[in-house]
Amino acid sequence: MLSQKARYALHAAIHLARAETRVPSAEIAQAEGIPPKFLEQLLAELKRRGIVESRRGPSGGYVLARPANEITFAQILRAVEGPLALAPCARAAAPKRCDDCEDMESCAIRPILVAVRQTSALLLEGMSLAEAAGGKKVSFG
């Protein structure tokens, strides 16, 4: 399930993708209905991950660190939530045995969890902030 933290991060990033100049965090918070202190924490994390840049002062605020068409939903989610996998054994990088698992390779659940992660990653890596900011609709089939 997508956490509220992840939703806020996506909304803030899409807001920045639509902006034509630096945006103060207070403006993002008000426009997107995000608690200001929580937004500051999210933006700090996105800055550490190289997704946004900030500047202090009268002409300060936040801006995307790269063009919006080069930033994907997957990058935002990984920045604030970590791996996309539903379980440690389904991670693409460094999969680990789950706490209650005897053998990861013979687990009946793991293939499905890996397939869910692969499918989710494919969709999330295929949707850029530019596409979302422009209102692109996702279709299947």
Coordinates of N, CA, C and O in Angstrom, one line a residue:
M1 N 0.8 -1.2 0.0 CA 0.0 0.0 0.0 C 0.9 1.2 0.0 O 1.9 1.3 0.7
L2 N 0.5 2.2 -0.7 CA 1.2 3.5 -0.8 C 1.0 4.3 0.5 O -0.1 4.6 0.8
S3 N 2.1 4.7 1.1 CA 2.0 5.4 2.4 C 1.6 6.9 2.1 O 1.8 7.4 1.0
Q4 N 1.1 7.6 3.1 CA 0.8 9.0 3.0 C 2.1 9.8 2.7 O 2.1 10.7 1.9
K5 N 3.2 9.3 3.3 CA 4.5 9.9 3.0 C 4.9 9.9 1.6 O 5.3 10.9 1.0
A6 N 4.7 8.7 0.9 CA 5.0 8.6 -0.5 C 4.0 9.4 -1.3 O 4.5 10.1 -2.3
R7 N 2.8 9.5 -1.0 CA 1.8 10.3 -1.7 C 2.2 11.8 -1.6 O 2.2 12.5 -2.7
Y8 N 2.6 12.3 -0.4 CA 3.0 13.7 -0.3 C 4.2 13.9 -1.1 O 4.3 15.0 -1.8
A9 N 5.2 13.0 -1.1 CA 6.4 13.2 -1.9 C 6.1 13.3 -3.4 O 6.7 14.2 -4.1
L10 N 5.2 12.5 -3.9 CA 4.8 12.5 -5.3 C 4.1 13.8 -5.6 O 4.4 14.4 -6.7
H11 N 3.2 14.2 -4.8 CA 2.5 15.5 -5.0 C 3.4 16.7 -5.0 O 3.3 17.6 -5.9
A12 N 4.4 16.7 -4.1 CA 5.3 17.8 -4.0 C 6.2 17.8 -5.3 O 6.4 18.9 -5.9
A13 N 6.6 16.7 -5.7 CA 7.5 16.6 -6.9 C 6.7 17.0 -8.2 O 7.3 17.7 -9.0
I14 N 5.5 16.6 -8.3 CA 4.7 17.0 -9.4 C 4.4 18.5 -9.4 O 4.5 19.1 -10.5
H15 N 4.2 19.0 -8.2 CA 4.1 20.5 -8.1 C 5.3 21.2 -8.6 O 5.2 22.2 -9.4
L16 N 6.5 20.7 -8.3 CA 7.7 21.3 -8.8 C 7.9 21.1 -10.3 O 8.4 22.0 -11.0
A17 N 7.4 20.0 -10.8 CA 7.5 19.7 -12.2 C 6.6 20.7 -13.0 O 7.0 21.1 -14.1
R18 N 5.6 21.2 -12.4 CA 4.7 22.1 -13.1 C 5.2 23.6 -12.9 O 4.7 24.4 -13.7
A19 N 6.0 23.8 -11.9 CA 6.5 25.2 -11.7 C 7.5 25.6 -12.7 O 8.2 24.8 -13.3
E20 N 7.5 26.9 -12.9 CA 8.5 27.4 -13.9 C 9.7 28.1 -13.2 O 10.6 28.6 -13.9
T21 N 9.6 28.2 -11.9 CA 10.7 28.8 -11.1 C 10.8 28.1 -9.8 O 10.0 27.2 -9.5
R22 N 11.7 28.6 -8.9 CA 11.8 28.0 -7.6 C 10.5 28.3 -6.8 O 9.9 29.3 -7.0
V23 N 10.2 27.3 -6.0 CA 8.9 27.4 -5.2 C 9.2 27.2 -3.7 O 9.9 26.3 -3.3
P24 N 8.8 28.2 -2.9 CA 9.0 28.1 -1.5 C 8.2 26.9 -0.9 O 7.1 26.6 -1.4
S25 N 8.7 26.2 0.1 CA 8.1 25.1 0.6 C 6.7 25.4 1.2 O 5.7 24.6 1.1
A26 N 6.5 26.6 1.7 CA 5.2 27.0 2.2 C 4.1 27.0 1.1 O 3.0 26.6 1.3
E27 N 4.5 27.4 -0.1 CA 3.6 27.4 -1.2 C 3.2 26.0 -1.6 O 2.0 25.7 -1.9
I28 N 4.2 25.1 -1.6 CA 3.9 23.7 -2.0 C 3.0 23.1 -0.9 O 2.0 22.5 -1.2
A29 N 3.3 23.4 0.4 CA 2.5 22.8 1.5 C 1.0 23.3 1.4 O 0.1 22.4 1.5
Q30 N 0.8 24.5 1.1 CA -0.5 25.0 1.0 C -1.3 24.5 -0.2 O -2.4 24.0 -0.1
A31 N -0.6 24.5 -1.3 CA -1.3 24.1 -2.6 C -1.6 22.6 -2.5 O -2.6 22.1 -3.1
E32 N -0.7 21.8 -1.9 CA -0.9 20.3 -1.9 C -1.5 19.7 -0.6 O -1.7 18.5 -0.5
G33 N -1.8 20.6 0.3 CA -2.3 20.1 1.6 C -1.4 19.2 2.4 O -1.8 18.3 3.0
I34 N -0.1 19.6 2.4 CA 0.9 18.8 3.1 C 1.3 19.6 4.4 O 1.6 20.8 4.3
P35 N 1.3 19.0 5.5 CA 1.8 19.7 6.7 C 3.2 20.2 6.5 O 4.1 19.5 6.0
P36 N 3.4 21.5 6.7 CA 4.7 22.2 6.4 C 6.0 21.5 7.0 O 6.9 21.3 6.3
K37 N 5.9 21.1 8.2 CA 7.1 20.5 8.8 C 7.4 19.2 8.2 O 8.6 18.8 8.0
F38 N 6.4 18.4 7.9 CA 6.5 17.1 7.3 C 7.1 17.3 5.9 O 8.0 16.6 5.4
L39 N 6.6 18.3 5.2 CA 7.1 18.6 3.8 C 8.6 18.9 3.8 O 9.3 18.5 3.0
E40 N 9.0 19.7 4.8 CA 10.4 20.1 4.9 C 11.3 18.8 5.0 O 12.3 18.7 4.4
Q41 N 10.8 17.8 5.8 CA 11.5 16.6 6.0 C 11.6 15.8 4.7 O 12.6 15.3 4.3
L42 N 10.5 15.8 3.9 CA 10.4 15.1 2.7 C 11.4 15.8 1.6 O 12.1 15.1 0.9
L43 N 11.3 17.1 1.6 CA 12.1 17.8 0.6 C 13.6 17.6 1.0 O 14.5 17.5 0.1
A44 N 13.9 17.6 2.2 CA 15.3 17.3 2.7 C 15.8 16.0 2.2 O 16.9 15.8 1.7
E45 N 14.9 15.0 2.3 CA 15.3 13.6 1.8 C 15.4 13.6 0.3 O 16.4 13.0 -0.2
L46 N 14.5 14.3 -0.4 CA 14.6 14.3 -1.9 C 15.9 15.1 -2.3 O 16.5 14.7 -3.3
K47 N 16.3 16.1 -1.5 CA 17.5 16.8 -1.8 C 18.7 15.9 -1.6 O 19.6 15.9 -2.4
R48 N 18.7 15.1 -0.5 CA 19.9 14.2 -0.3 C 20.0 13.2 -1.4 O 21.1 12.7 -1.7
R49 N 18.9 12.8 -2.0 CA 18.9 11.8 -3.1 C 19.1 12.4 -4.4 O 19.0 11.7 -5.5
G50 N 19.3 13.7 -4.5 CA 19.6 14.4 -5.8 C 18.4 14.6 -6.7 O 18.5 14.8 -7.9
I51 N 17.2 14.6 -6.1 CA 16.0 14.8 -6.9 C 15.6 16.3 -6.9 O 15.1 16.8 -7.9
V52 N 15.8 17.0 -5.8 CA 15.5 18.4 -5.8 C 16.7 19.2 -5.3 O 17.6 18.6 -4.7
E53 N 16.7 20.5 -5.6 CA 17.7 21.4 -5.1 C 17.0 22.5 -4.4 O 15.9 22.8 -4.7
S54 N 17.7 23.2 -3.5 CA 17.1 24.3 -2.8 C 18.1 25.5 -2.7 O 19.3 25.3 -2.9
R55 N 17.5 26.6 -2.5 CA 18.3 27.9 -2.3 C 17.5 28.7 -1.2 O 16.3 28.8 -1.2
R56 N 18.3 29.3 -0.3 CA 17.7 30.1 0.7 C 17.7 31.6 0.2 O 18.3 31.9 -0.8
G57 N 16.9 32.4 0.9 CA 16.9 33.8 0.6 C 15.6 34.2 -0.1 O 14.7 33.4 -0.4
P58 N 15.6 35.5 -0.5 CA 14.4 36.1 -1.1 C 13.9 35.4 -2.4 O 12.8 35.2 -2.7
S59 N 14.9 34.9 -3.2 CA 14.6 34.2 -4.5 C 14.8 32.7 -4.3 O 15.0 32.0 -5.2
G60 N 14.7 32.3 -3.0 CA 14.9 30.9 -2.7 C 13.7 30.0 -2.9 O 12.6 30.4 -3.4
G61 N 13.9 28.7 -2.6 CA 12.8 27.8 -2.7 C 13.4 26.5 -3.3 O 14.6 26.3 -3.3
Y62 N 12.5 25.6 -3.8 CA 12.9 24.3 -4.3 C 12.6 24.2 -5.8 O 11.7 24.9 -6.3
V63 N 13.5 23.4 -6.4 CA 13.3 23.2 -7.9 C 13.8 21.8 -8.1 O 14.6 21.2 -7.3
L64 N 13.4 21.1 -9.2 CA 13.9 19.8 -9.5 C 15.3 19.9 -9.9 O 15.7 20.8 -10.6
A65 N 16.1 18.9 -9.5 CA 17.5 18.9 -9.8 C 17.8 18.5 -11.2 O 18.9 18.7 -11.7
R66 N 16.9 17.8 -11.8 CA 17.0 17.4 -13.2 C 15.7 17.7 -13.9 O 14.7 17.9 -13.3
P67 N 15.7 17.6 -15.3 CA 14.4 17.8 -16.0 C 13.3 16.8 -15.5 O 13.7 15.6 -15.2
A68 N 12.1 17.2 -15.5 CA 11.0 16.4 -15.0 C 10.9 15.1 -15.8 O 10.4 14.1 -15.2
N69 N 11.2 15.1 -17.0 CA 11.1 13.9 -17.9 C 12.2 12.9 -17.5 O 12.2 11.8 -18.0
E70 N 13.2 13.3 -16.7 CA 14.2 12.3 -16.3 C 14.1 11.8 -14.9 O 14.9 11.1 -14.4
I71 N 13.0 12.2 -14.2 CA 12.7 11.7 -12.8 C 11.4 10.9 -12.9 O 10.4 11.3 -13.3
T72 N 11.6 9.7 -12.4 CA 10.4 8.7 -12.4 C 9.7 8.6 -11.1 O 10.3 8.9 -10.0
F73 N 8.5 8.1 -11.1 CA 7.8 7.8 -9.9 C 8.6 6.8 -9.0 O 8.7 6.9 -7.8
A74 N 9.3 5.8 -9.7 CA 10.1 4.8 -8.9 C 11.2 5.5 -8.2 O 11.5 5.2 -7.0
Q75 N 11.8 6.5 -8.8 CA 12.9 7.2 -8.1 C 12.4 8.0 -6.8 O 13.1 7.9 -5.8
I76 N 11.3 8.6 -7.0 CA 10.7 9.3 -5.8 C 10.3 8.3 -4.7 O 10.7 8.5 -3.5
L77 N 9.7 7.2 -5.1 CA 9.3 6.2 -4.1 C 10.4 5.6 -3.4 O 10.4 5.4 -2.2
R78 N 11.5 5.2 -4.1 CA 12.7 4.7 -3.5 C 13.3 5.7 -2.6 O 13.9 5.3 -1.6
A79 N 13.3 6.9 -3.0 CA 14.0 8.0 -2.1 C 13.3 8.1 -0.8 O 14.0 8.3 0.2
V80 N 12.0 8.0 -0.7 CA 11.3 8.2 0.6 C 10.9 6.9 1.3 O 10.7 6.9 2.5
E81 N 10.8 5.8 0.5 CA 10.3 4.5 1.1 C 11.3 3.4 1.1 O 11.1 2.4 1.8
G82 N 12.3 3.5 0.2 CA 13.2 2.3 0.0 C 12.8 1.5 -1.1 O 12.1 1.9 -2.0
P83 N 13.2 0.2 -1.1 CA 12.9 -0.7 -2.2 C 11.4 -0.9 -2.5 O 10.6 -0.7 -1.6
L84 N 11.1 -1.1 -3.7 CA 9.7 -1.3 -4.2 C 9.1 -2.6 -3.8 O 7.9 -2.8 -3.8
A85 N 9.9 -3.6 -3.4 CA 9.5 -4.9 -3.1 C 8.6 -5.0 -1.9 O 8.8 -4.2 -0.9
L86 N 7.6 -6.0 -1.9 CA 6.7 -6.2 -0.8 C 7.4 -6.9 0.4 O 6.9 -6.9 1.5
A87 N 8.5 -7.6 0.1 CA 9.2 -8.4 1.1 C 10.7 -8.4 0.7 O 11.1 -8.2 -0.4
P88 N 11.5 -8.6 1.7 CA 13.0 -8.6 1.5 C 13.4 -9.6 0.5 O 14.4 -9.3 -0.3
C89 N 12.8 -10.7 0.3 CA 13.2 -11.7 -0.6 C 12.9 -11.3 -2.1 O 13.5 -11.9 -3.0
A90 N 12.1 -10.3 -2.3 CA 11.7 -9.9 -3.6 C 12.5 -8.7 -4.1 O 12.2 -8.3 -5.3
R91 N 13.4 -8.2 -3.4 CA 14.2 -7.1 -3.8 C 15.0 -7.4 -5.0 O 15.5 -8.5 -5.2
A92 N 15.1 -6.4 -5.9 CA 16.0 -6.6 -7.1 C 17.5 -6.7 -6.7 O 18.2 -7.5 -7.2
A93 N 17.8 -5.8 -5.8 CA 19.2 -5.7 -5.3 C 19.3 -6.3 -3.9 O 18.5 -5.9 -3.0
A94 N 20.2 -7.2 -3.7 CA 20.5 -7.8 -2.4 C 19.2 -8.4 -1.7 O 18.9 -8.1 -0.6
P95 N 18.5 -9.4 -2.4 CA 17.4 -10.0 -1.7 C 17.9 -10.8 -0.5 O 19.0 -11.3 -0.5
K96 N 17.0 -10.7 0.5 CA 17.3 -11.4 1.8 C 16.2 -12.3 2.2 O 15.0 -12.0 1.8
R97 N 16.5 -13.4 2.9 CA 15.5 -14.3 3.4 C 14.6 -13.6 4.4 O 15.0 -12.8 5.2
C98 N 13.3 -13.8 4.3 CA 12.3 -13.3 5.2 C 12.5 -14.0 6.6 O 13.0 -15.1 6.6
D99 N 12.1 -13.3 7.6 CA 12.3 -13.8 9.0 C 11.7 -15.2 9.2 O 12.3 -16.0 9.9
D100 N 10.6 -15.5 8.6 CA 9.9 -16.7 8.9 C 10.1 -17.8 7.8 O 9.5 -18.8 7.7
C101 N 11.1 -17.5 6.9 CA 11.4 -18.4 5.7 C 12.5 -19.4 6.0 O 13.6 -19.0 6.5
E102 N 12.3 -20.6 5.7 CA 13.3 -21.7 5.9 C 14.3 -21.6 4.7 O 15.5 -21.6 4.9
D103 N 13.8 -21.5 3.5 CA 14.6 -21.5 2.3 C 14.0 -20.6 1.2 O 13.0 -20.9 0.7
M104 N 14.7 -19.5 0.9 CA 14.2 -18.5 0.0 C 14.0 -19.1 -1.4 O 13.0 -18.8 -2.1
E105 N 14.8 -20.0 -1.8 CA 14.7 -20.6 -3.2 C 13.5 -21.5 -3.4 O 13.0 -21.7 -4.5
S106 N 13.1 -22.2 -2.3 CA 12.0 -23.1 -2.4 C 10.7 -22.5 -1.9 O 9.6 -23.2 -1.9
C107 N 10.7 -21.2 -1.6 CA 9.5 -20.6 -1.1 C 8.4 -20.5 -2.2 O 8.7 -20.0 -3.3
A108 N 7.2 -20.9 -1.8 CA 6.1 -20.8 -2.8 C 5.6 -19.4 -3.0 O 5.0 -19.1 -4.1
I109 N 5.8 -18.5 -2.1 CA 5.3 -17.1 -2.2 C 6.2 -16.2 -3.0 O 5.8 -15.4 -3.7
R110 N 7.5 -16.5 -2.9 CA 8.5 -15.6 -3.5 C 8.3 -15.3 -5.0 O 8.4 -14.1 -5.4
P111 N 8.1 -16.3 -5.8 CA 7.9 -16.0 -7.2 C 6.8 -14.9 -7.5 O 7.0 -14.1 -8.4
I112 N 5.8 -15.0 -6.8 CA 4.7 -14.0 -7.0 C 5.1 -12.7 -6.5 O 4.9 -11.7 -7.2
L113 N 5.8 -12.6 -5.4 CA 6.3 -11.3 -4.9 C 7.3 -10.7 -5.8 O 7.3 -9.5 -6.0
V114 N 8.1 -11.5 -6.4 CA 9.1 -11.0 -7.4 C 8.4 -10.5 -8.6 O 8.7 -9.4 -9.1
A115 N 7.4 -11.2 -9.1 CA 6.6 -10.8 -10.3 C 5.9 -9.4 -10.0 O 5.9 -8.6 -10.9
V116 N 5.4 -9.3 -8.8 CA 4.7 -8.0 -8.4 C 5.7 -6.9 -8.4 O 5.4 -5.8 -9.0
R117 N 6.9 -7.1 -7.8 CA 7.9 -6.1 -7.8 C 8.3 -5.7 -9.2 O 8.4 -4.5 -9.6
Q118 N 8.5 -6.7 -10.1 CA 9.0 -6.4 -11.4 C 7.9 -5.6 -12.2 O 8.2 -4.7 -12.9
T119 N 6.7 -6.0 -12.1 CA 5.6 -5.3 -12.8 C 5.4 -3.9 -12.2 O 5.3 -3.0 -13.0
S120 N 5.4 -3.8 -10.9 CA 5.3 -2.4 -10.3 C 6.5 -1.6 -10.8 O 6.3 -0.4 -11.1
A121 N 7.7 -2.1 -10.7 CA 8.9 -1.3 -11.1 C 8.8 -0.9 -12.6 O 9.1 0.2 -12.9
L122 N 8.3 -1.8 -13.4 CA 8.2 -1.5 -14.9 C 7.2 -0.3 -15.1 O 7.5 0.7 -15.8
L123 N 6.1 -0.3 -14.4 CA 5.2 0.8 -14.5 C 5.7 2.1 -13.8 O 5.6 3.2 -14.4
L124 N 6.2 2.0 -12.6 CA 6.7 3.2 -11.9 C 7.9 3.8 -12.6 O 8.1 5.0 -12.6
E125 N 8.8 3.0 -13.1 CA 10.0 3.5 -13.9 C 9.6 4.1 -15.2 O 10.3 4.9 -15.8
G126 N 8.4 3.7 -15.7 CA 8.0 4.2 -17.0 C 7.1 5.5 -16.9 O 6.8 6.1 -18.0
M127 N 6.9 6.0 -15.7 CA 6.1 7.2 -15.6 C 7.0 8.3 -15.0 O 7.4 8.2 -13.9
S128 N 7.2 9.3 -15.8 CA 8.0 10.5 -15.3 C 7.1 11.5 -14.7 O 5.9 11.6 -14.9
L129 N 7.8 12.4 -13.9 CA 7.1 13.6 -13.4 C 6.5 14.4 -14.4 O 5.4 15.0 -14.3
A130 N 7.2 14.6 -15.6 CA 6.7 15.4 -16.7 C 5.4 14.8 -17.2 O 4.4 15.6 -17.5
E131 N 5.3 13.5 -17.3 CA 4.1 12.9 -17.8 C 2.9 13.1 -16.8 O 1.8 13.4 -17.2
A132 N 3.2 12.9 -15.6 CA 2.2 13.1 -14.5 C 1.7 14.5 -14.5 O 0.5 14.8 -14.4
A133 N 2.7 15.5 -14.5 CA 2.4 16.9 -14.4 C 1.6 17.3 -15.6 O 0.7 18.2 -15.5
G134 N 1.8 16.6 -16.8 CA 1.0 17.0 -18.0 C -0.3 16.3 -18.1 O -1.1 16.4 -19.0
G135 N -0.7 15.4 -17.1 CA -1.9 14.8 -17.0 C -2.0 13.5 -17.8 O -3.1 13.0 -18.2
K136 N -0.9 12.9 -18.1 CA -0.9 11.6 -18.9 C -1.7 10.5 -18.2 O -1.5 10.3 -17.0
K137 N -2.6 9.9 -18.9 CA -3.3 8.8 -18.3 C -2.6 7.5 -18.6 O -2.1 7.3 -19.7
V138 N -2.6 6.6 -17.6 CA -1.9 5.3 -17.8 C -3.0 4.3 -18.3 O -4.1 4.3 -17.7
S139 N -2.6 3.6 -19.3 CA -3.6 2.6 -19.8 C -2.9 1.2 -19.9 O -1.6 1.2 -20.0
F140 N -3.6 0.2 -19.8 CA -3.1 -1.1 -19.8 C -3.7 -1.8 -21.0 O -4.9 -1.8 -21.2
G141 N -2.9 -2.5 -21.8 CA -3.4 -3.3 -22.9 C -3.3 -2.6 -24.1 O -3.3 -2.8 -25.2

